[in-house]
GROMACS .gro file of C-alpha atoms in nm:
model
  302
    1UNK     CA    1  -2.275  -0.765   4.183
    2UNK     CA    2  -2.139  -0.444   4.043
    3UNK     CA    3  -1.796  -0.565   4.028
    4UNK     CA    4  -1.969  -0.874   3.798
    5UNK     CA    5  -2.111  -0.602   3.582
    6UNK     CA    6  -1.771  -0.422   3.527
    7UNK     CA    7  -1.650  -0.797   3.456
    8UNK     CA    8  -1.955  -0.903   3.149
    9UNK     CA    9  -1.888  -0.536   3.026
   10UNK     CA   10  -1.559  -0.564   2.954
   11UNK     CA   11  -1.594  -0.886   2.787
   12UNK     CA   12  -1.864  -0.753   2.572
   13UNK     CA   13  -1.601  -0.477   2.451
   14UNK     CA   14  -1.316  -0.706   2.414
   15UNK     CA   15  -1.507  -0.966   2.180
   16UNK     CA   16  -1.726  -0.790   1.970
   17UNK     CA   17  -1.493  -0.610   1.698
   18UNK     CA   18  -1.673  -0.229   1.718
   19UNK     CA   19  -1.614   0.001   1.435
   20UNK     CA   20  -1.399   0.270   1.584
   21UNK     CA   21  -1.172   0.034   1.806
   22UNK     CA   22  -0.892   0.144   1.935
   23UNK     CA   23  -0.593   0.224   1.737
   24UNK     CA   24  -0.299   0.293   1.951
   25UNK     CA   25  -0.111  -0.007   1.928
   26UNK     CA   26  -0.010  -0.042   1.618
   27UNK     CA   27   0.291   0.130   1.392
   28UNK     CA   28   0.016   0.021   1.083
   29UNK     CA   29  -0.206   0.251   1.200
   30UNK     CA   30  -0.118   0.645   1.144
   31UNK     CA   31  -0.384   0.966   1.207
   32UNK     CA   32  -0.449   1.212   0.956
   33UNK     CA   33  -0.219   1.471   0.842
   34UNK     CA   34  -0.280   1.756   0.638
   35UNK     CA   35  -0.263   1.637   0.371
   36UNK     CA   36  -0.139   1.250   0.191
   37UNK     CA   37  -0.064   1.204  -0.212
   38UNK     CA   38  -0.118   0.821  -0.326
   39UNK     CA   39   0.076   0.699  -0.633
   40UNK     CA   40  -0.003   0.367  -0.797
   41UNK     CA   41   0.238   0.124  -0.963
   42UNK     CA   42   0.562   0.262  -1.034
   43UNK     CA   43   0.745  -0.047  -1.214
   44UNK     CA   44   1.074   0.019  -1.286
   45UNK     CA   45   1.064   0.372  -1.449
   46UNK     CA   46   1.238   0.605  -1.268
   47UNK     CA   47   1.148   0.848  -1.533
   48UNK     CA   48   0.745   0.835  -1.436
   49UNK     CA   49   0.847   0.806  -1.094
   50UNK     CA   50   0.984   1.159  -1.075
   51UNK     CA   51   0.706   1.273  -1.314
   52UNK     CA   52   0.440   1.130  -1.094
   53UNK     CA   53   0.631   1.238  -0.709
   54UNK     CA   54   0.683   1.589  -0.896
   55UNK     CA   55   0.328   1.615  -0.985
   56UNK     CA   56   0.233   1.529  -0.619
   57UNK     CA   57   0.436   1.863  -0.509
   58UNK     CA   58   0.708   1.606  -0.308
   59UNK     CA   59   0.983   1.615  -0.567
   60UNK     CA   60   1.210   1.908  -0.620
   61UNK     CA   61   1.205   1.983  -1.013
   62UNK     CA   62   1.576   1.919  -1.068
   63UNK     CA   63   1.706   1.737  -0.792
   64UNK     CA   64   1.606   1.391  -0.604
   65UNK     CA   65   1.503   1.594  -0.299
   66UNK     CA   66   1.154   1.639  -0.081
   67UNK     CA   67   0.996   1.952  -0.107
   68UNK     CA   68   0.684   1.807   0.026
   69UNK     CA   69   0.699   1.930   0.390
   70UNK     CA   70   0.446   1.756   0.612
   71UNK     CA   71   0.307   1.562   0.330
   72UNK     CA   72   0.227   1.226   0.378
   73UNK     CA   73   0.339   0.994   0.075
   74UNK     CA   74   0.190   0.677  -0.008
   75UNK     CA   75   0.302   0.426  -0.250
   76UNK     CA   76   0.060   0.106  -0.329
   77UNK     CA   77   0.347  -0.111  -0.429
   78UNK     CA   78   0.481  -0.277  -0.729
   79UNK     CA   79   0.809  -0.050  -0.773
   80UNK     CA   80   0.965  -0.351  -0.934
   81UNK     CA   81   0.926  -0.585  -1.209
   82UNK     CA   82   0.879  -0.442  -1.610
   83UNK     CA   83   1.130  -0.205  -1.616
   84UNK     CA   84   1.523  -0.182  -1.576
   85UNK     CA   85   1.510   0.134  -1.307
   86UNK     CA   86   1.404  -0.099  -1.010
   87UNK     CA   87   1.708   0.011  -0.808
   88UNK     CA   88   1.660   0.352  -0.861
   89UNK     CA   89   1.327   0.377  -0.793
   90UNK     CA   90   1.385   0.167  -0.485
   91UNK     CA   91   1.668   0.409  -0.351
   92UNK     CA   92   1.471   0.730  -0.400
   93UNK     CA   93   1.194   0.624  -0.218
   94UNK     CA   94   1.425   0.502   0.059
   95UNK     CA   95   1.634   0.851   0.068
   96UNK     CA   96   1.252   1.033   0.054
   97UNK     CA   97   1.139   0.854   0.351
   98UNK     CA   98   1.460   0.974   0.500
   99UNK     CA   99   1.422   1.346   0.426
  100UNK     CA  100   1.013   1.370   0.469
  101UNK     CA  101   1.118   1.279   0.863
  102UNK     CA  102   1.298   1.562   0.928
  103UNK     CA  103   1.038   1.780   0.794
  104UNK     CA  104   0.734   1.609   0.965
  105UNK     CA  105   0.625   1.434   0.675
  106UNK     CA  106   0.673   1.062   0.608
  107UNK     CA  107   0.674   0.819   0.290
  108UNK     CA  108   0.529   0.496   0.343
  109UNK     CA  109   0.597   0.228   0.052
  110UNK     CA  110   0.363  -0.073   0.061
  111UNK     CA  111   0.449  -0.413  -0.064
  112UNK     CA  112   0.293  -0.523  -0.401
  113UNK     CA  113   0.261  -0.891  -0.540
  114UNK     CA  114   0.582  -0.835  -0.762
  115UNK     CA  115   0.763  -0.752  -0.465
  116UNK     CA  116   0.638  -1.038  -0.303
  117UNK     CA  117   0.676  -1.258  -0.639
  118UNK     CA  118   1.062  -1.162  -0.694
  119UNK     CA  119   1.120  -1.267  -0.270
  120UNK     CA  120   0.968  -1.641  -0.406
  121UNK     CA  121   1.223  -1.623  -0.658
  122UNK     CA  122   1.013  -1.540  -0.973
  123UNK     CA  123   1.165  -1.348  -1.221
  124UNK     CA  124   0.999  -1.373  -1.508
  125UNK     CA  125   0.858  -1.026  -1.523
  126UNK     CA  126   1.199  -0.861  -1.463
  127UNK     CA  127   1.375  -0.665  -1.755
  128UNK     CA  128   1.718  -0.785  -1.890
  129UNK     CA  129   1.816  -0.418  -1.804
  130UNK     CA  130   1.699  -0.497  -1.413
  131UNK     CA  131   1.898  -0.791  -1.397
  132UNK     CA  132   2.200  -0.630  -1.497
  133UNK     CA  133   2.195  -0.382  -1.248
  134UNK     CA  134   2.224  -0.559  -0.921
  135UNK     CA  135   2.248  -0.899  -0.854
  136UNK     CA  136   1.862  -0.945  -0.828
  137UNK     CA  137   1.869  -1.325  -0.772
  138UNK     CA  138   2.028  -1.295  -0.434
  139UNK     CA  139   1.927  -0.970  -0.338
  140UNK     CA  140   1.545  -0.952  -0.395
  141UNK     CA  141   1.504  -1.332  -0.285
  142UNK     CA  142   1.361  -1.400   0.035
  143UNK     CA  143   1.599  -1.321   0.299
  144UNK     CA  144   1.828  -1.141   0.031
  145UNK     CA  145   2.018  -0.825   0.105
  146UNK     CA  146   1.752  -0.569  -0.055
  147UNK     CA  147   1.447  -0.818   0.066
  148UNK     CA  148   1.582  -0.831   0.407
  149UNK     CA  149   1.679  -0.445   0.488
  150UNK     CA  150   1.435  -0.221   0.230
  151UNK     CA  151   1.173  -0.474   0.183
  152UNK     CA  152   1.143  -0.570   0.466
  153UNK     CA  153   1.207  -0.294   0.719
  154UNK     CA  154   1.033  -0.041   0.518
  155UNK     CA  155   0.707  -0.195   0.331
  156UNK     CA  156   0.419  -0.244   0.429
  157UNK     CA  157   0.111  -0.464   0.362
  158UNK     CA  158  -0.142  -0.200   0.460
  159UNK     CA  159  -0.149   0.058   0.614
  160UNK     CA  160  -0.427   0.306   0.770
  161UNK     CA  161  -0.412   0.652   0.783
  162UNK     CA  162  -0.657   0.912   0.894
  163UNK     CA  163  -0.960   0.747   0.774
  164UNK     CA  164  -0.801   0.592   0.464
  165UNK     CA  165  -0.720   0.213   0.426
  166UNK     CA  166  -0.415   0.164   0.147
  167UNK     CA  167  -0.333  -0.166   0.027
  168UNK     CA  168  -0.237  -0.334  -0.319
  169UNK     CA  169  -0.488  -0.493  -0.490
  170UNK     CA  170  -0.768  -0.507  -0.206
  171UNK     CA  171  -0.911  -0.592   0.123
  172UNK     CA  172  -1.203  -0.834   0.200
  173UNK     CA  173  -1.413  -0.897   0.492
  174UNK     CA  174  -1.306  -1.214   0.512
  175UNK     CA  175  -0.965  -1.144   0.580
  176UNK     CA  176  -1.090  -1.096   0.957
  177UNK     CA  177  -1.264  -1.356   0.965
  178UNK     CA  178  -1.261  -1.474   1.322
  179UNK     CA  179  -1.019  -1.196   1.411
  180UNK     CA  180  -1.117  -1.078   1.782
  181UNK     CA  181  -0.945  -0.723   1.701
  182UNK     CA  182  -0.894  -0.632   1.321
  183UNK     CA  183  -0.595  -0.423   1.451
  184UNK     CA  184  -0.446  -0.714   1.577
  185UNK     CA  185  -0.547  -0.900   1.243
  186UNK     CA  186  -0.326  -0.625   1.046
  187UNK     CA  187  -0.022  -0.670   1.308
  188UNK     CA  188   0.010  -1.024   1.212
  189UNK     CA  189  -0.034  -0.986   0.861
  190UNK     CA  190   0.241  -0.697   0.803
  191UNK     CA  191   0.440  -0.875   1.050
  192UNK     CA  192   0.434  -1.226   0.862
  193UNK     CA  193   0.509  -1.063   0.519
  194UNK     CA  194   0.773  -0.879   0.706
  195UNK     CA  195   0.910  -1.236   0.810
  196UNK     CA  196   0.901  -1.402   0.469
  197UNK     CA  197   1.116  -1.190   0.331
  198UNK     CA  198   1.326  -1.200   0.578
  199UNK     CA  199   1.349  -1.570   0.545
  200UNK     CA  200   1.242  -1.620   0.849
  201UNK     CA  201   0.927  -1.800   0.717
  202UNK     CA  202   0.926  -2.065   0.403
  203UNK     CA  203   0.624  -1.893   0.239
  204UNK     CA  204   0.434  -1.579   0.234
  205UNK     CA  205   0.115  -1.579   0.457
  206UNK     CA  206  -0.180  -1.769   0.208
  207UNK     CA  207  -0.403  -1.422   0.251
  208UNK     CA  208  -0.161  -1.180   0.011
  209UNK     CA  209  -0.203  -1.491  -0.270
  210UNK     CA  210  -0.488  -1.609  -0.489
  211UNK     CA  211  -0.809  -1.457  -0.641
  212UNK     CA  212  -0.913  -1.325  -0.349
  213UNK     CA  213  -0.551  -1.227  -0.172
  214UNK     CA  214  -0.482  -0.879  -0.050
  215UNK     CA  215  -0.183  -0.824  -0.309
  216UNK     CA  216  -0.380  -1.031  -0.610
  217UNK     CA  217  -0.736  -1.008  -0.607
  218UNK     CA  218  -0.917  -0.819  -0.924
  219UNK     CA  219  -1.258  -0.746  -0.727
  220UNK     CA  220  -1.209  -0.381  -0.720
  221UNK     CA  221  -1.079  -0.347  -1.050
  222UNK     CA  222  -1.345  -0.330  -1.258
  223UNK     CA  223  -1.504   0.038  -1.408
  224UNK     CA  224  -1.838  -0.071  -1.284
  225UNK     CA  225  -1.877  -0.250  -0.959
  226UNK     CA  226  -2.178  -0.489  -0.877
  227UNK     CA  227  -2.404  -0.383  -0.590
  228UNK     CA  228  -2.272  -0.695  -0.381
  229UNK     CA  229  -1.909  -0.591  -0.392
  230UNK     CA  230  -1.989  -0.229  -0.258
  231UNK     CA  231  -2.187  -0.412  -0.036
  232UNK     CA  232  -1.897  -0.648   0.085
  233UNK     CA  233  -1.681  -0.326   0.058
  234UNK     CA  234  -1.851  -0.116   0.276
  235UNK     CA  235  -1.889  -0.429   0.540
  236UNK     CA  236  -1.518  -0.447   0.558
  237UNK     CA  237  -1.473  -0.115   0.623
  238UNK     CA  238  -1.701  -0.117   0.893
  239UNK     CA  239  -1.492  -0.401   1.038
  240UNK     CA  240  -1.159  -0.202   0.996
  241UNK     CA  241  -1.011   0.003   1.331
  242UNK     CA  242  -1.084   0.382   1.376
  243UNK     CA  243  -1.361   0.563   1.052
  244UNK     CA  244  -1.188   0.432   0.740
  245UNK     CA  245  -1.444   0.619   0.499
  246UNK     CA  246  -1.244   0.479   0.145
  247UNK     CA  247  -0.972   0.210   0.022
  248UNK     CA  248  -0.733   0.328  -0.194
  249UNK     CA  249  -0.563   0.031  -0.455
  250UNK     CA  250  -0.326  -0.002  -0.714
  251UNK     CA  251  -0.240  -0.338  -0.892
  252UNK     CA  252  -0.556  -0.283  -1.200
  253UNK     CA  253  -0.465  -0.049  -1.457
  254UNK     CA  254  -0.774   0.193  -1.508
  255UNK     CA  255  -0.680   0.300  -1.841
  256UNK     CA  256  -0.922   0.615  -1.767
  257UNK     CA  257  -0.722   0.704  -1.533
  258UNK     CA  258  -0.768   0.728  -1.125
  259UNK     CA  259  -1.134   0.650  -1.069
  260UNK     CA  260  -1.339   0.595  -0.774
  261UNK     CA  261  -1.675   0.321  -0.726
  262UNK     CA  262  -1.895   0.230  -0.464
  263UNK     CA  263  -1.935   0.617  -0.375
  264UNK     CA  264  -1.587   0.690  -0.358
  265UNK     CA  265  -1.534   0.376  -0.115
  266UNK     CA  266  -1.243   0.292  -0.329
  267UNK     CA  267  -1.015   0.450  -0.517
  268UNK     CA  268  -0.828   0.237  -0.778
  269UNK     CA  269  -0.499   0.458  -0.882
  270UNK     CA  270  -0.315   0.223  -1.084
  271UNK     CA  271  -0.293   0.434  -1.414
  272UNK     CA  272  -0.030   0.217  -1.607
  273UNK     CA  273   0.234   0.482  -1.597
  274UNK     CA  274   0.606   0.290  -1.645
  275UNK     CA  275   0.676   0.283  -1.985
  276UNK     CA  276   0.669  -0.124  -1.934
  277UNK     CA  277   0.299  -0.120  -1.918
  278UNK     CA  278   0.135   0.147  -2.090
  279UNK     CA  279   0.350   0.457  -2.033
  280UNK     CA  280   0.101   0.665  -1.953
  281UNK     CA  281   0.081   1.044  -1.801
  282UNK     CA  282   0.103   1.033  -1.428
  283UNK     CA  283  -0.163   1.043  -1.162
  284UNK     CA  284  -0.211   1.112  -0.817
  285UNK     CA  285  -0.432   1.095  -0.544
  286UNK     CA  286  -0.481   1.363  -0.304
  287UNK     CA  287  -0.652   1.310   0.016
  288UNK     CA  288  -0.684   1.630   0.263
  289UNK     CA  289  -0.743   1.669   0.659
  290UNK     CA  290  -1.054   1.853   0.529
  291UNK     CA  291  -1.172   1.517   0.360
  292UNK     CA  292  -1.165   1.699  -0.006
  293UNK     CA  293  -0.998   1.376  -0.188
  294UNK     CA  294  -0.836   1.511  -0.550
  295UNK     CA  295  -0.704   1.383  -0.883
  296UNK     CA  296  -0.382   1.514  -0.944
  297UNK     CA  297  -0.334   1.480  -1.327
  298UNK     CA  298  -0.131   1.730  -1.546
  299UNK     CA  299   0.216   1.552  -1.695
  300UNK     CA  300   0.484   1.747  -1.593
  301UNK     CA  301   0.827   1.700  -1.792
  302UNK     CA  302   1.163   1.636  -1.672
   0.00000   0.00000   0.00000
C-alpha cells in the first residue's frame, strides 16, 4: 500500500508542471548573480554598442575590454541587419563573453528574428556596407561559417536567470502547451534553433515565426497593455521553471525609452539605438540580487 502511495505521488509531481520546478538540468537556466545589465537591439552600430556596454559599467572607456567583473550581460538579440558594423559587433560580444569568464561574469547573446532571418537567407535588411565586409551570403546562411560556430554555439533563444525570463520579442503560454516540464519545453526549443542554423534542420522551429512567435510577436510592445495580456503574461510566468517575477524583450522600439507594463512583468528595452533605426541615446536595464531593477540612461561619448 505505501509503496503504491510513493508510486501515485510521484506521478502527480512528474505531470502536473508546478511553478518552481526544478531547474538543474538545463545550461538555459542560470541563478542570480549580483547583479545582470540587459541591452536591447544593437543592429549593426558598433558605435551605440560601446556607448550602450559602456553605460552598463562592462566596457572599458578606451579599449574593447570587460571591466564588468561578475556582471552578468544580456543581449536580446538582433546585433545584425540595418547597419554595416555587424561583424564588429558580433566579435566584441564574442571576445566579452570570453573575458567576463575569467572574471566570474558571463555574456549571454540571444538570437533575434534578423539573426534567424539572415540563416533563411534573407537579406534584404542588410546594409551595402554589411555586405561588403564579410561574405554574408555564405557565412550567416544556415549552416554558414558565422551561423554555424557564433550563432549557433553561442545564442540563445531564451534564457532564465535568477528570476528573470529574457527573450526577443516575447513568450506566450501557449508555447507550453502540452509541455509535461516547461524546462524541457525550453531545451528543445534552444536546441532546434541551435540545429537550424547549423543546417542540421531545413527550417527554423514554427514557434520563433509568426504573430505570435517568440522572436516576432508585437503583444508586448505596446505603451499600454490590455488587462488580458497581463493576464496571459502573468499565466506564463507561472508556467515557467524556478520564480520568474518579469520578462525582459527587445524587438519593439519604445521610443520613450525602456519601459515596463503589467506591474513591471515585462520590461520592453528595445530603445532604437543603431543609427539604422532611430539612433537614439543608449539604455540599459539593470536587474540586482536585491531585486532593485534600474534604468540605466545617461549617453556617454566615445
Amino acid at each position: 500500500m505505501q509503496r503504491n502511495m510513493f508510486f501515485v505521488m510521484y506521478l502527480i509531481l512528474s505531470i502536473i508542471p508546478l511553478h518552481g520546478e526544478s531547474t538543474q538540468c538545463s545550461p538555459f537556466i542560470l541563478p542570480m548573480p549580483k547583479r545582470i545589465v540587459a541591452v536591447g537591439d544593437l543592429h549593426g552600430d558598433i558605435h551605440a554598442t560601446r556607448q550602450a556596454l559602456r553605460l552598463a559599467g562592462v566596457l572599458h572607456m578606451k579599449r574593447d575590454e570587460w571591466i564588468g567583473g561578475d556582471t552578468f550581460l544580456v543581449q536580446v538579440g538582433d546585433q545584425v541587419d540595418r547597419g554595416d558594423d555587424e561583424i564588429q559587433v558580433m566579435s566584441l560580444l564574442h571576445r566579452l563573453g570570453k573575458q567576463a569568464r575569467a572574471e566570474g561574469g558571463r555574456v549571454e547573446v540571444l538570437v533575434g528574428n534578423h539573426e534567424l532571418m539572415s540563416a533563411q537567407g534573407n537579406f534584404r535588411y542588410a546594409t551595402k556596407g554589411a555586405m561588403r565586409n564579410f561574405q554574408r551570403y555564405l557565412s550567416l546562411r544556415s549552416g554558414g561559417t558565422f551561423a554555424s560556430k557564433f550563432l549557433a554555439e553561442e545564442r540563445k533563444a531564451i534564457l532564465i536567470v535568477g528570476d528573470t525570463v529574457f527573450v526577443h520579442a516575447g513568450l506566450l503560454h501557449k508555447h507550453f502547451k502540452g509541455e509535461i516540464s516547461s524546462t524541457e519545453a525550453i531545451n528543445v526549443l534552444n536546441q532546434e534553433v541551435a540545429a537550424f542554423l547549423k543546417g542540421e534542420r531545413r527550417a527554423p522551429p514554427s514557434k520563433t515565426w509568426g504573430n505570435d512567435g517568440i522572436l516576432w510577436t508585437r503583444r508586448f510592445s505596446k505603451i499600454d497593455l490590455c488587462t488580458d495580456t497581463c493576464k496571459q503574461l502573468k499565466k506564463t510566468l507561472n508556467r515557467l521553471p524556478g520564480n520568474v517575477r518579469r520578462m525582459v524583450v527587445g524587438h519593439s522600439v519604445q521610443r520613450d525609452g525602456i519601459s515596463p507594463a503589467c506591474d513591471a512583468s515585462v520590461w520592453r528595452i528595445d530603445v532604437g539605438m543603431s543609427k539604422g533605426v532611430l539612433a537614439t541615446s543608449p539604455q540599459v536595464l539593470e536587474i540586482k540580487q536585491d531585486g532593485s531593477v534600474n534604468i540605466l540612461g545617461k549617453s556617454i561619448e566615445t
